[in-house]
PDB file of N, CA and C in Angstrom:
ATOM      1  N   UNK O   1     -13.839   6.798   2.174  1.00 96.00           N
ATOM      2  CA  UNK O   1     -13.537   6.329   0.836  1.00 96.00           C
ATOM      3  C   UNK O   1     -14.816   6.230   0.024  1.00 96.00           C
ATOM      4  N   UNK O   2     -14.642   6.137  -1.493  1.00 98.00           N
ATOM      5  CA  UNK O   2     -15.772   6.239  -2.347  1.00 98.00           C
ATOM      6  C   UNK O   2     -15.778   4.624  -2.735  1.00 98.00           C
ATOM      7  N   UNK O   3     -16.950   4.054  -3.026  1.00 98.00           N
ATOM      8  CA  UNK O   3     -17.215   2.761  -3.025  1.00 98.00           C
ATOM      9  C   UNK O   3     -16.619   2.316  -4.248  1.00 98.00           C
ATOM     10  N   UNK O   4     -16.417   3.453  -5.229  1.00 98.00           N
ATOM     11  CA  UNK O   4     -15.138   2.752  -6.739  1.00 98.00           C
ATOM     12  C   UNK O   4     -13.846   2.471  -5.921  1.00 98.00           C
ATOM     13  N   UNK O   5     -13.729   2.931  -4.571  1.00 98.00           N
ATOM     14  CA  UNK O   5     -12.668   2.569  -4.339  1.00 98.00           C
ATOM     15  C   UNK O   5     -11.638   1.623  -3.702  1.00 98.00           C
ATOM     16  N   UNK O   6     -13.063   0.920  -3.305  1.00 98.00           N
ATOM     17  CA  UNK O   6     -13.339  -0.225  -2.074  1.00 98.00           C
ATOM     18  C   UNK O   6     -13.827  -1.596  -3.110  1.00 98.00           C
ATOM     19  N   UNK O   7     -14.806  -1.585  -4.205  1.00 98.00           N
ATOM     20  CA  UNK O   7     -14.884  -1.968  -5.124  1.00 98.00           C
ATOM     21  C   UNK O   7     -13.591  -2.687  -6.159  1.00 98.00           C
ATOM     22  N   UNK O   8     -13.798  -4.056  -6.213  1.00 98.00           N
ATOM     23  CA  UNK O   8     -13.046  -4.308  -7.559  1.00 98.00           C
ATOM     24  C   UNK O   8     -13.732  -4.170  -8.876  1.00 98.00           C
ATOM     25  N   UNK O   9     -15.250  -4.705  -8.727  1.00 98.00           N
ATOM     26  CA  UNK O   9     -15.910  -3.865 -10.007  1.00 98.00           C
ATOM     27  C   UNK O   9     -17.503  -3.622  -9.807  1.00 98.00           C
ATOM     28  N   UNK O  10     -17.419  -2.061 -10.379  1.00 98.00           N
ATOM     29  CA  UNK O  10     -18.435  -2.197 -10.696  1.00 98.00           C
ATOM     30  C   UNK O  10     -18.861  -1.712 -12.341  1.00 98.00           C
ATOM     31  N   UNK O  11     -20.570  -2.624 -12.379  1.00 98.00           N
ATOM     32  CA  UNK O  11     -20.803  -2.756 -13.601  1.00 98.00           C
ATOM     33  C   UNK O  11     -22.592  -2.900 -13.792  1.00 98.00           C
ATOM     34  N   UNK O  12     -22.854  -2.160 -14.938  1.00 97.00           N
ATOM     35  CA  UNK O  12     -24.552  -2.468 -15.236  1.00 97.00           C
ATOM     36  C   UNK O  12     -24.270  -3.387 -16.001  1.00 97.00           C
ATOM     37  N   UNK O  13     -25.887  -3.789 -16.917  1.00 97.00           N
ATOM     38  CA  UNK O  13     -25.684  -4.960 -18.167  1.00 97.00           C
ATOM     39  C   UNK O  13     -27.576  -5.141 -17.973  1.00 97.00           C
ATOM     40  N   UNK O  14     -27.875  -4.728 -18.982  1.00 95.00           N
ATOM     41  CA  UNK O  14     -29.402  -5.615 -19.016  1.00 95.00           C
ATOM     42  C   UNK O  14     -29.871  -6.882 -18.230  1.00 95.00           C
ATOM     43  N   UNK O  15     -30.723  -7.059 -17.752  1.00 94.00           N
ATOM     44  CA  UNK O  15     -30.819  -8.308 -17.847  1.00 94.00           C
ATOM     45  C   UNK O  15     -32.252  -8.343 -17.783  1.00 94.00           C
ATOM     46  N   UNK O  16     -32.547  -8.572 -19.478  1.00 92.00           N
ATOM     47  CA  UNK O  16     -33.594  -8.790 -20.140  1.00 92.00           C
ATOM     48  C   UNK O  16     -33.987  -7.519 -20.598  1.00 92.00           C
ATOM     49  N   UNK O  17     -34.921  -6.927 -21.719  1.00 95.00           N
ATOM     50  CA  UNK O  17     -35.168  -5.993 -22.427  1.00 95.00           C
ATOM     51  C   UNK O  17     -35.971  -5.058 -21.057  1.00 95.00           C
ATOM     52  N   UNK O  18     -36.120  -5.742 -20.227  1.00 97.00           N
ATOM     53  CA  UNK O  18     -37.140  -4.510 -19.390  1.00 97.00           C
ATOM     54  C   UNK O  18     -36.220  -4.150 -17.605  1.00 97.00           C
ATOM     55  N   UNK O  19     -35.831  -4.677 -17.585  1.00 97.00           N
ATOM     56  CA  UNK O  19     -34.300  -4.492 -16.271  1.00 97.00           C
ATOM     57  C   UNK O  19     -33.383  -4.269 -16.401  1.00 97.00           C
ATOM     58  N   UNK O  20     -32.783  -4.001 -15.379  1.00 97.00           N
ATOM     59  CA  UNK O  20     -30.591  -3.379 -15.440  1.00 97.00           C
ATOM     60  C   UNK O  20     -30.453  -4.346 -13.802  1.00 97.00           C
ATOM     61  N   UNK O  21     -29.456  -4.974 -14.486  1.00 98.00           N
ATOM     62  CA  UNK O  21     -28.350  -5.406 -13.270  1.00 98.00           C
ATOM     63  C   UNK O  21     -27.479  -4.645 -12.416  1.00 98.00           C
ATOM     64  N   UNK O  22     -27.223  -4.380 -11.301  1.00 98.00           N
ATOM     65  CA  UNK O  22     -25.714  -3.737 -11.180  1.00 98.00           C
ATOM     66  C   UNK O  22     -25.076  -4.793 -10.150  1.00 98.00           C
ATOM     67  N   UNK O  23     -23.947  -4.746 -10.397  1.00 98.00           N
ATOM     68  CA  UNK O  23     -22.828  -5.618  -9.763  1.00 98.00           C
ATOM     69  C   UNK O  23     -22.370  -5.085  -8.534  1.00 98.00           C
ATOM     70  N   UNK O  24     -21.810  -5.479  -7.388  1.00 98.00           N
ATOM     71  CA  UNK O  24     -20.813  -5.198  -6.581  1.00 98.00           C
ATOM     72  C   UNK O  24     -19.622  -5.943  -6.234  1.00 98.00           C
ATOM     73  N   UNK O  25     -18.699  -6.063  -6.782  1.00 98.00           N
ATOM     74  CA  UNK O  25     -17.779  -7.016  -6.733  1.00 98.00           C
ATOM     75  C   UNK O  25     -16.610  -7.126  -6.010  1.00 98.00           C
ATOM     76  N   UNK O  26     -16.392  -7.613  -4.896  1.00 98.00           N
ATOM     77  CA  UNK O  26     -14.921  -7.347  -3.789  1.00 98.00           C
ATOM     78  C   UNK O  26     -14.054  -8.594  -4.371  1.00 98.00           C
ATOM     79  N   UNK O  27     -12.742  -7.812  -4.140  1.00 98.00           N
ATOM     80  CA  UNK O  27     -11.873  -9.149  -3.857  1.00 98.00           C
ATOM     81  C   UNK O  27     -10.979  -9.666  -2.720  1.00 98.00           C
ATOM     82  N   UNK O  28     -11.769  -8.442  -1.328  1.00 98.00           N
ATOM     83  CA  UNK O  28     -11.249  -8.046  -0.395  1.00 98.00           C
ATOM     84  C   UNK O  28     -12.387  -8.570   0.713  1.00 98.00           C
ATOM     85  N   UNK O  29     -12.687  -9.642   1.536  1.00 98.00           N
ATOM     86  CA  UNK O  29     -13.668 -10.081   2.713  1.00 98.00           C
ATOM     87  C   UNK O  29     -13.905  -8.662   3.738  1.00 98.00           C
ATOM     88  N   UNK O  30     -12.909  -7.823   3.722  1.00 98.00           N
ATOM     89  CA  UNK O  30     -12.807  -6.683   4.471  1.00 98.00           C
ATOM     90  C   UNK O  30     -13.304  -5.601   4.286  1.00 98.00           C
ATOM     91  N   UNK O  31     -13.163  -5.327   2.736  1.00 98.00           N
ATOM     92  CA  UNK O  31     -13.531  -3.985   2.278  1.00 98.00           C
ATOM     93  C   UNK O  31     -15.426  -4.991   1.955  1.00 98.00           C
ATOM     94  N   UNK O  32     -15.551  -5.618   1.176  1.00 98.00           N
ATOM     95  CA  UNK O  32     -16.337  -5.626   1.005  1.00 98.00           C
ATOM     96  C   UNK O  32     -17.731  -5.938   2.673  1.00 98.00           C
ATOM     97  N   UNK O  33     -17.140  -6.027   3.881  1.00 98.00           N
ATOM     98  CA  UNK O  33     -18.173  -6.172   5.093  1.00 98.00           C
ATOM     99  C   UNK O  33     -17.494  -4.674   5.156  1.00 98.00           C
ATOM    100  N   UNK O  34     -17.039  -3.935   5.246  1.00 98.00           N
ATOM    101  CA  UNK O  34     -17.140  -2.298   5.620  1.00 98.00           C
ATOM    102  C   UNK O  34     -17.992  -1.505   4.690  1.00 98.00           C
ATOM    103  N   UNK O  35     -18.522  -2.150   2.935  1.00 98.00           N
ATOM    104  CA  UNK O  35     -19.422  -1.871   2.719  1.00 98.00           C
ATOM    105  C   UNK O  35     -20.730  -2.187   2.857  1.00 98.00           C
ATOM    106  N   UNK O  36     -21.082  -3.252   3.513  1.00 98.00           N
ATOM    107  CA  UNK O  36     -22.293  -3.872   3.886  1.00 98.00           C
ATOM    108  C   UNK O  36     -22.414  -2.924   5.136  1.00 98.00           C
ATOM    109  N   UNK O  37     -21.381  -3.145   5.864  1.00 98.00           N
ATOM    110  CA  UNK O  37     -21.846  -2.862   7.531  1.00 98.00           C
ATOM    111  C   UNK O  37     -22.460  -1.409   7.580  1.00 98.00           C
ATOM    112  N   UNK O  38     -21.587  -0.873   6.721  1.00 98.00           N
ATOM    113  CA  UNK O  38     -22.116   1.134   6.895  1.00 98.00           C
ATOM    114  C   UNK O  38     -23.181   1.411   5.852  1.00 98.00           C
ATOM    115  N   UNK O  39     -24.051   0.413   6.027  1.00 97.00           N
ATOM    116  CA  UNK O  39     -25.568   0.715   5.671  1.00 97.00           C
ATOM    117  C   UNK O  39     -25.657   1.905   4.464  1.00 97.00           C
ATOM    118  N   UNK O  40     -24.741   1.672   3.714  1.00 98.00           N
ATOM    119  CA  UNK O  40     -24.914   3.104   2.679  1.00 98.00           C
ATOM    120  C   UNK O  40     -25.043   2.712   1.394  1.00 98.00           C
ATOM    121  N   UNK O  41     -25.114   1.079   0.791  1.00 98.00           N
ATOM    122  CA  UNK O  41     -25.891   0.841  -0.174  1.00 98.00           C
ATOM    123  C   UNK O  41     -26.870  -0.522   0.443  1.00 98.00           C
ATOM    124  N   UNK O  42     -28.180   0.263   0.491  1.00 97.00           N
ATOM    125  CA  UNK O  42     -29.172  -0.683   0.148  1.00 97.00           C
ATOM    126  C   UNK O  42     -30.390  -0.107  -0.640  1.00 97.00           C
ATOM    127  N   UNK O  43     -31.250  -1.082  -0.277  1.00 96.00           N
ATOM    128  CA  UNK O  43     -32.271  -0.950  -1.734  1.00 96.00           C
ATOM    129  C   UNK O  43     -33.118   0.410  -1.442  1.00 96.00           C
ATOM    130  N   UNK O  44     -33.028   0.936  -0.174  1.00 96.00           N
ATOM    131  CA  UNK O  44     -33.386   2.390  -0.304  1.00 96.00           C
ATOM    132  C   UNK O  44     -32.810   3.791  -0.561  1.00 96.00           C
ATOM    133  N   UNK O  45     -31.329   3.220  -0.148  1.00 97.00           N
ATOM    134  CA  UNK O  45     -30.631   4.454  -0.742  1.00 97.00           C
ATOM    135  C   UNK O  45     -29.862   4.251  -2.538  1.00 97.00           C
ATOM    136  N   UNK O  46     -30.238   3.210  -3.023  1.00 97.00           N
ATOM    137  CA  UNK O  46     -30.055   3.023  -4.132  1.00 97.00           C
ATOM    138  C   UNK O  46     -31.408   3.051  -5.078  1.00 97.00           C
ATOM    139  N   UNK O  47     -32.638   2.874  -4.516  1.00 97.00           N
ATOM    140  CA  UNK O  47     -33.979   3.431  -5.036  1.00 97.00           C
ATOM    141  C   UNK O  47     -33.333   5.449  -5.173  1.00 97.00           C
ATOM    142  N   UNK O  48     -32.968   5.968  -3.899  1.00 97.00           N
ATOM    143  CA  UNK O  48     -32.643   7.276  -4.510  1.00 97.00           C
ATOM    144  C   UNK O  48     -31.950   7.984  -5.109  1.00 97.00           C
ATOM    145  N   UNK O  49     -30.928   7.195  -4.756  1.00 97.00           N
ATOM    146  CA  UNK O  49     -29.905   7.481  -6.102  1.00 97.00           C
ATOM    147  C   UNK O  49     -30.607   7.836  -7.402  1.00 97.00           C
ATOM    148  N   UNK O  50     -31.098   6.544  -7.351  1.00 97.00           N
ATOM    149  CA  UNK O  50     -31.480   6.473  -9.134  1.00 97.00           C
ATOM    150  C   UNK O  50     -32.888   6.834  -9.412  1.00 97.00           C
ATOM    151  N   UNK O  51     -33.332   7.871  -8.406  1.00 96.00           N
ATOM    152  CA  UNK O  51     -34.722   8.064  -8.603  1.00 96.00           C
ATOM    153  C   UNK O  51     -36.208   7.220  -8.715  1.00 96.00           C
ATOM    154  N   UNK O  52     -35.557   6.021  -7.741  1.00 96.00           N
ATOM    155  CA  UNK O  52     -37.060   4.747  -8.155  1.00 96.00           C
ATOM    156  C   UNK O  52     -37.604   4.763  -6.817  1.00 96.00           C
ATOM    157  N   UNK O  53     -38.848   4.437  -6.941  1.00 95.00           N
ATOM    158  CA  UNK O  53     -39.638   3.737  -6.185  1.00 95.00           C
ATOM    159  C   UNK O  53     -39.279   2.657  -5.789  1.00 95.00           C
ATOM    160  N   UNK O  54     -38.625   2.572  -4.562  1.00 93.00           N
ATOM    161  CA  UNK O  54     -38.416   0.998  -3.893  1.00 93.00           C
ATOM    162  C   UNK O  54     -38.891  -0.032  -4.497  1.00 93.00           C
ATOM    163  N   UNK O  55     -39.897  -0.087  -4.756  1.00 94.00           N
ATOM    164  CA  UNK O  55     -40.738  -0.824  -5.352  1.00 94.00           C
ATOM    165  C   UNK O  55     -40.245  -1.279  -7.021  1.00 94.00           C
ATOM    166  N   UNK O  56     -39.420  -0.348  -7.403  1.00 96.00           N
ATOM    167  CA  UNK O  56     -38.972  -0.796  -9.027  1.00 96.00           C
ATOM    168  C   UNK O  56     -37.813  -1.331  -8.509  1.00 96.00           C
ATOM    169  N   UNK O  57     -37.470  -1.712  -7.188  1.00 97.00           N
ATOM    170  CA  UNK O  57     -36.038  -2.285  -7.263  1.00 97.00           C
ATOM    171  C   UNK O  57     -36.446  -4.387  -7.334  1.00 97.00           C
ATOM    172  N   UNK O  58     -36.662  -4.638  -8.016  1.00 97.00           N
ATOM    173  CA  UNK O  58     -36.768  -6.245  -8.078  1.00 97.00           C
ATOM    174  C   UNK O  58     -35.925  -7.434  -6.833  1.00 97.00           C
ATOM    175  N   UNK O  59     -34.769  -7.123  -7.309  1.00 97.00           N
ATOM    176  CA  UNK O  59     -33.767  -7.832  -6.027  1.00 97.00           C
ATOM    177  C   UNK O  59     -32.942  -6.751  -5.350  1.00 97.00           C
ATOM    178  N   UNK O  60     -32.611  -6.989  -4.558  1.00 98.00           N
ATOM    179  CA  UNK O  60     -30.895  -6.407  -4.000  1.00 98.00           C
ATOM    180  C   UNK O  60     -31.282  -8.056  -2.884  1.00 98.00           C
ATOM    181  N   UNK O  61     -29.516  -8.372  -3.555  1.00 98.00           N
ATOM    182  CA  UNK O  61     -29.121  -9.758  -3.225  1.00 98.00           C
ATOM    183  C   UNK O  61     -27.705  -9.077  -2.495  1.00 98.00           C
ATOM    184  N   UNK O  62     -27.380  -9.678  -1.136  1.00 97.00           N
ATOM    185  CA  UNK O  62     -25.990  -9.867  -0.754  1.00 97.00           C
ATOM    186  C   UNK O  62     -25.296 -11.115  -0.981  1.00 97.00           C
ATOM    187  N   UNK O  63     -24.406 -11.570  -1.702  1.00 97.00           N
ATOM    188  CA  UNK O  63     -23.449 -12.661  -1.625  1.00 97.00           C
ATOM    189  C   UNK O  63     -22.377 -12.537  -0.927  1.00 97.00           C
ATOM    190  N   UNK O  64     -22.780 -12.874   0.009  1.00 97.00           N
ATOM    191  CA  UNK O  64     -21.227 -12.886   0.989  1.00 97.00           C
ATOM    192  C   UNK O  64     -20.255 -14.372   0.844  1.00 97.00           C
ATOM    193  N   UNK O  65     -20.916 -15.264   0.320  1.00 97.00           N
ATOM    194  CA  UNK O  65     -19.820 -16.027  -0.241  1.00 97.00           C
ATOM    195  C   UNK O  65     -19.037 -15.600  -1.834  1.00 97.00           C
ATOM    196  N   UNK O  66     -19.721 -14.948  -2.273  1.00 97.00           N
ATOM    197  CA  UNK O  66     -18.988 -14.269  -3.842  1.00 97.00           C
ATOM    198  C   UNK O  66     -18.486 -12.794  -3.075  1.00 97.00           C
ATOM    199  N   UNK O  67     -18.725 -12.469  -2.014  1.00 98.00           N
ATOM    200  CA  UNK O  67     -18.141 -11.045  -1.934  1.00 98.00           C
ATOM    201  C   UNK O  67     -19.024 -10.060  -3.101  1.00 98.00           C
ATOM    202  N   UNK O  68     -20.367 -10.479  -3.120  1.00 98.00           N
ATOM    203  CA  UNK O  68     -20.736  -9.474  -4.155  1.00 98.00           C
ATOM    204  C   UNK O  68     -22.368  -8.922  -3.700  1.00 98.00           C
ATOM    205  N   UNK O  69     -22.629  -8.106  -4.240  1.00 98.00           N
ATOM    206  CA  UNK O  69     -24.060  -7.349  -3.925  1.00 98.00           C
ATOM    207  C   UNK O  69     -24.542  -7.469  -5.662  1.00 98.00           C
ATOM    208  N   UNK O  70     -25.880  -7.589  -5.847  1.00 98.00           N
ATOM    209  CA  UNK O  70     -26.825  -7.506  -6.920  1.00 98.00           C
ATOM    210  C   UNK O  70     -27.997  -7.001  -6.461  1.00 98.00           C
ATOM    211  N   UNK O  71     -28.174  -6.151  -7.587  1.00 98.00           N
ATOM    212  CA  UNK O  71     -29.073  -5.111  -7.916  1.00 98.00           C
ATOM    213  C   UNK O  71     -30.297  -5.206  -9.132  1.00 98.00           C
ATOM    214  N   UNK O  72     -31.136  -5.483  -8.862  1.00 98.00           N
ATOM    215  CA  UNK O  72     -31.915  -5.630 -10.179  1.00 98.00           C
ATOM    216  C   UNK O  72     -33.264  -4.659 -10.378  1.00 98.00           C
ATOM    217  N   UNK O  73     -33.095  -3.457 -10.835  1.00 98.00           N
ATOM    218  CA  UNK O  73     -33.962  -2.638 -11.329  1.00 98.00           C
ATOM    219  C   UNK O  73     -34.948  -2.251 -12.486  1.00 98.00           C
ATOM    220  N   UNK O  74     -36.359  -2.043 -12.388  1.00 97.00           N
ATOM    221  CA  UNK O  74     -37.141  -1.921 -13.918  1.00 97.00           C
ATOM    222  C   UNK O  74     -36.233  -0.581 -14.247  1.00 97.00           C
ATOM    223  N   UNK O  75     -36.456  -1.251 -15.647  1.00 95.00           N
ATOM    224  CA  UNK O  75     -35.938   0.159 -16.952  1.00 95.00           C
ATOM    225  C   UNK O  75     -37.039   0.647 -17.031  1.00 95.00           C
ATOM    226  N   UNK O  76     -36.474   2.618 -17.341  1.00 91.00           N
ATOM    227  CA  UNK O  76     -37.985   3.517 -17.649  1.00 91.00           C
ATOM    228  C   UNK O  76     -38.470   3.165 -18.974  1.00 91.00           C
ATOM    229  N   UNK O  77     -37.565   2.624 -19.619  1.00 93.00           N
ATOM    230  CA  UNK O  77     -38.236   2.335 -21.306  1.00 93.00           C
ATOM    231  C   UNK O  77     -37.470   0.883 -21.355  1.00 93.00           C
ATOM    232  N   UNK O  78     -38.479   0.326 -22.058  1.00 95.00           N
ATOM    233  CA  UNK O  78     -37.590  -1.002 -22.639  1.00 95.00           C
ATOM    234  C   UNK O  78     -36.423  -1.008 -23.380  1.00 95.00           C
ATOM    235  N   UNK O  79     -35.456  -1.862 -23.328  1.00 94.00           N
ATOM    236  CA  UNK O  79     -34.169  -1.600 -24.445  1.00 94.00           C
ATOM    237  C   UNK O  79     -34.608  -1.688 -25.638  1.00 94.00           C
ATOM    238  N   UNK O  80     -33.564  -0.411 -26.435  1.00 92.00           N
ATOM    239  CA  UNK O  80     -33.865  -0.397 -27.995  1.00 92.00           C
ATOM    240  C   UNK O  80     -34.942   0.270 -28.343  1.00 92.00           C
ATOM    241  N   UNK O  81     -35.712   0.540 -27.422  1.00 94.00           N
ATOM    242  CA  UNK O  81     -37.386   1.245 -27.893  1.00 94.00           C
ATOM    243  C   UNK O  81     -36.221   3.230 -27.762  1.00 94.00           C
ATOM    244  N   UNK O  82     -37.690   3.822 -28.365  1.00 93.00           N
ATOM    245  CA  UNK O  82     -37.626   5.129 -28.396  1.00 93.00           C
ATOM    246  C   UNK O  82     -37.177   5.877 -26.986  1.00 93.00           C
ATOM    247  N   UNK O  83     -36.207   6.613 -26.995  1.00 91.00           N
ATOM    248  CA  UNK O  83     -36.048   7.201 -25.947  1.00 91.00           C
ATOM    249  C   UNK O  83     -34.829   6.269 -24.796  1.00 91.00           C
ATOM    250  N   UNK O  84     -34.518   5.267 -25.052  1.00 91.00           N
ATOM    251  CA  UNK O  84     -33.456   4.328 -24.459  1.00 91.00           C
ATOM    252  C   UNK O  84     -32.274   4.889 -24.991  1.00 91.00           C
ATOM    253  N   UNK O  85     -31.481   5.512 -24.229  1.00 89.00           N
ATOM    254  CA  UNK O  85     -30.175   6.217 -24.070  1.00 89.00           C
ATOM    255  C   UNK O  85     -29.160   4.901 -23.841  1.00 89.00           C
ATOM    256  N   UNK O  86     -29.279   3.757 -23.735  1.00 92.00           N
ATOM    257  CA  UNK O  86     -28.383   2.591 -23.046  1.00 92.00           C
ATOM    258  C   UNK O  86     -28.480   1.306 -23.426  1.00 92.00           C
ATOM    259  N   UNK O  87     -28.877   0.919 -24.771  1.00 92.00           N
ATOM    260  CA  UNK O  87     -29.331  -0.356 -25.299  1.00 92.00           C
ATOM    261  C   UNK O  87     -29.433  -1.461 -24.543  1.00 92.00           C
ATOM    262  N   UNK O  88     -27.594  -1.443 -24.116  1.00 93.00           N
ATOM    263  CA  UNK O  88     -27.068  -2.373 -23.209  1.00 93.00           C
ATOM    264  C   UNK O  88     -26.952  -2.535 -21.228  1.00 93.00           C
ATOM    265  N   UNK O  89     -27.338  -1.382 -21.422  1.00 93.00           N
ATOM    266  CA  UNK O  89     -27.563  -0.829 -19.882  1.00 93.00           C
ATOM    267  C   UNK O  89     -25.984  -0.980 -19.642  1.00 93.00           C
ATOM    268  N   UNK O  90     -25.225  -0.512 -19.985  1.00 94.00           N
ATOM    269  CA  UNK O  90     -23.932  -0.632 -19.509  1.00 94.00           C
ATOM    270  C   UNK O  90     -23.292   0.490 -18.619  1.00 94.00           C
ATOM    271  N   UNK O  91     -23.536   1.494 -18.994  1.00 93.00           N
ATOM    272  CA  UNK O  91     -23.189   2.905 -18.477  1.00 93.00           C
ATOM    273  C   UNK O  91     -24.321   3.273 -16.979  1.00 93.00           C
ATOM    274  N   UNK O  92     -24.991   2.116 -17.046  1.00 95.00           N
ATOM    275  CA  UNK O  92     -25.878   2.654 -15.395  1.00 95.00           C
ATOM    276  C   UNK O  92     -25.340   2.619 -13.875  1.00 95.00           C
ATOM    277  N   UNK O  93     -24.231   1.955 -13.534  1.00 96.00           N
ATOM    278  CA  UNK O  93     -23.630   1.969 -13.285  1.00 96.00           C
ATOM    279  C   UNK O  93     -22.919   2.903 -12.062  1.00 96.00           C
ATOM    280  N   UNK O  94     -22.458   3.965 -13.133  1.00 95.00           N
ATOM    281  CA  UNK O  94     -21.748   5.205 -12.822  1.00 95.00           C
ATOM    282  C   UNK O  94     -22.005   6.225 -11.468  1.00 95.00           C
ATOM    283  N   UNK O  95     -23.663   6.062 -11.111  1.00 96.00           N
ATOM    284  CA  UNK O  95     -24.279   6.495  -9.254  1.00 96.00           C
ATOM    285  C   UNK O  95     -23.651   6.337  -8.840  1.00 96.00           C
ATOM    286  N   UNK O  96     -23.307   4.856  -8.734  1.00 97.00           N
ATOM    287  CA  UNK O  96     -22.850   3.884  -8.126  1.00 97.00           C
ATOM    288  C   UNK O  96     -21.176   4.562  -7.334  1.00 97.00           C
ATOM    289  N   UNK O  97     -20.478   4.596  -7.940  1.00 97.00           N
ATOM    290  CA  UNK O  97     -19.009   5.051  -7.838  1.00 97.00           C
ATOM    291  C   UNK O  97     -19.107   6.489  -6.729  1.00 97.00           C
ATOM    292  N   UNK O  98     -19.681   6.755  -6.543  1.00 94.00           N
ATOM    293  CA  UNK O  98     -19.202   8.304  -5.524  1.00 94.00           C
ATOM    294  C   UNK O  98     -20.166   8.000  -4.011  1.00 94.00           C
ATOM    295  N   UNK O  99     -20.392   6.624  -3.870  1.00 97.00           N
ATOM    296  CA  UNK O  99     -21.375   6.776  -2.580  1.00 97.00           C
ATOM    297  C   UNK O  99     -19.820   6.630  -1.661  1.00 97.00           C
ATOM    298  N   UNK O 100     -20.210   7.572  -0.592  1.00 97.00           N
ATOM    299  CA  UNK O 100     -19.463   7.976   0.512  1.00 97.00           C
ATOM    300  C   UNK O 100     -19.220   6.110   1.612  1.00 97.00           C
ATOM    301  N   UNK O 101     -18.116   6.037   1.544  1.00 98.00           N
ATOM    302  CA  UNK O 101     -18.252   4.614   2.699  1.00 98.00           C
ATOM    303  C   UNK O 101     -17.498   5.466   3.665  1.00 98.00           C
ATOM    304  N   UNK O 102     -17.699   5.510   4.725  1.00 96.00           N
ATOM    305  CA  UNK O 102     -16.760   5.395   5.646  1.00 96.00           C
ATOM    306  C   UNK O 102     -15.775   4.571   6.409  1.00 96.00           C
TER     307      UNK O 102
END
């Protein structure tokens, strides 16, 4: 299965003019430990996804009492400056949806 599908949401959102959030949100104790357990999002295969340096990844948080994963990555440009395709960082997101879970 694809992790949009195992997922109840996912979602970017700024957080702050120079980072992007991303969400992982279960509403399922099950689906969401079959995505933890099969090691196929963490902060290194989500550094490649999105082309970063481990090192630009700030947090990756597991909440296993919220059933949720957080993601906190530097932006290549600050929001609103020249060249920012995403004001809101809302659309970052979208990697996210086709990682393979088994």
């Amino acid at each position: 299965m694809r992790l949009y599908e195992l997922a109840k949401v996912l979602r970017s959102k700024n957080s702050g003019p120079y980072e992007i959030t991303l969400d992982i949100l279960f509403d399922d104790p099950e689906k969401y430990r079959r995505v933890v357990d099969s090691g196929r999002v963490t902060r290194e295969s989500v550094a490649q996804l999105y082309h970063l340096s481990p090192e630009r990844i700030l947090e990756f948080v597991r909440y296993d009492a919220a059933l949720g994963i957080k993601i906190t990555y530097l932006r290549d440009v600050p929001s609103g400056t020249v060249g920012d395709r995403d004001v809101y960082g809302a659309q970052q997101h979208a990697p996210l949806m086709d990682i393979d879970i088994p």
